[in-house]
């Protein structure tokens, strides 16, 4: 009999042999600057978890629930507990003007939630825009000391399937589900040169969704700081970009390329039928009655 090396046996990791020739051919899985575009079937979840789990990482997750948007927190948090970064340390930062309406959700071991009170607003555009500023100042005050990576997510959303360590990277953006089949001149970028978010018709890579920004805490810090400054500069000139912080995000990412891009699997919209290249919807925006949930 061959003696079994118990130590080696316990550290052996078996997985399917990677192929150089066979993989997904229906989608592009790498950008022209060689960042991965994460699609189902392009990564082995067991293998990537095995790389990241020993690093003992903490993932910060910011979510804003201002005014009536507190109603989305329960489903957001419950589904995150089921699917988001399972097995990792997660710290949720919930920003709200209604701390008493934050539901109590059972969190798994190693997961924490803090509620941070912020002012409400009568303009949804301002709520959406001020997220950059609040994320920036909260990174300065605490997140920088408490986490390695950060994901900033829209609250009017639910997780449906794994969102795991395959999404980790230095600067991570998600392709908006509404525009990935369009040419760049059809993207709803800010088109007025007077705005600091301006992108000319013949520039642009993808249209990124503002419902998710992620990466190393320091890289996201710089992004939020730059976007906030430009938003305020525009405001000083009485201009508001077409899609507020999403426009500034797109402009930032055009000149500061993300190191990892998440496919629309990571940001779907419930009103949109699944397309054939999307094998799994991981996270999606719920259908909401804008007139009823927004302050104006
Ligand atoms: N938000 C909020 N209260 C509001 C409006 C917006 O808390 O009254 C936050 C919330 O986190 C939301 C995000 O800002 O997910 C973006 O706004 P919204 O989801 O309405 O934009 P959409 O996804 O519809 O473009
Ligand atoms: Mn949303």
PDB file of C-alpha atoms and ligand atoms in Angstrom, residues 69 154 156-157 211 288, ligand 2:
ATOM      1  CA  UNK A  69     -36.293  53.311   0.202  1.00  0.00           C
ATOM      2  CA  UNK A 154     -28.267  50.135  -4.939  1.00  0.00           C
ATOM      3  CA  UNK A 156     -33.727  48.602  -4.607  1.00  0.00           C
ATOM      4  CA  UNK A 157     -32.295  45.265  -5.611  1.00  0.00           C
ATOM      5  CA  UNK A 211     -25.842  50.716  -9.097  1.00  0.00           C
ATOM      6  CA  UNK A 288     -40.607  50.073  -8.370  1.00  0.00           C
TER       7      UNK A 288
HETATM    8 MN1  LIG B   2     -31.776  51.500  -8.259  1.00  0.00          MN
END
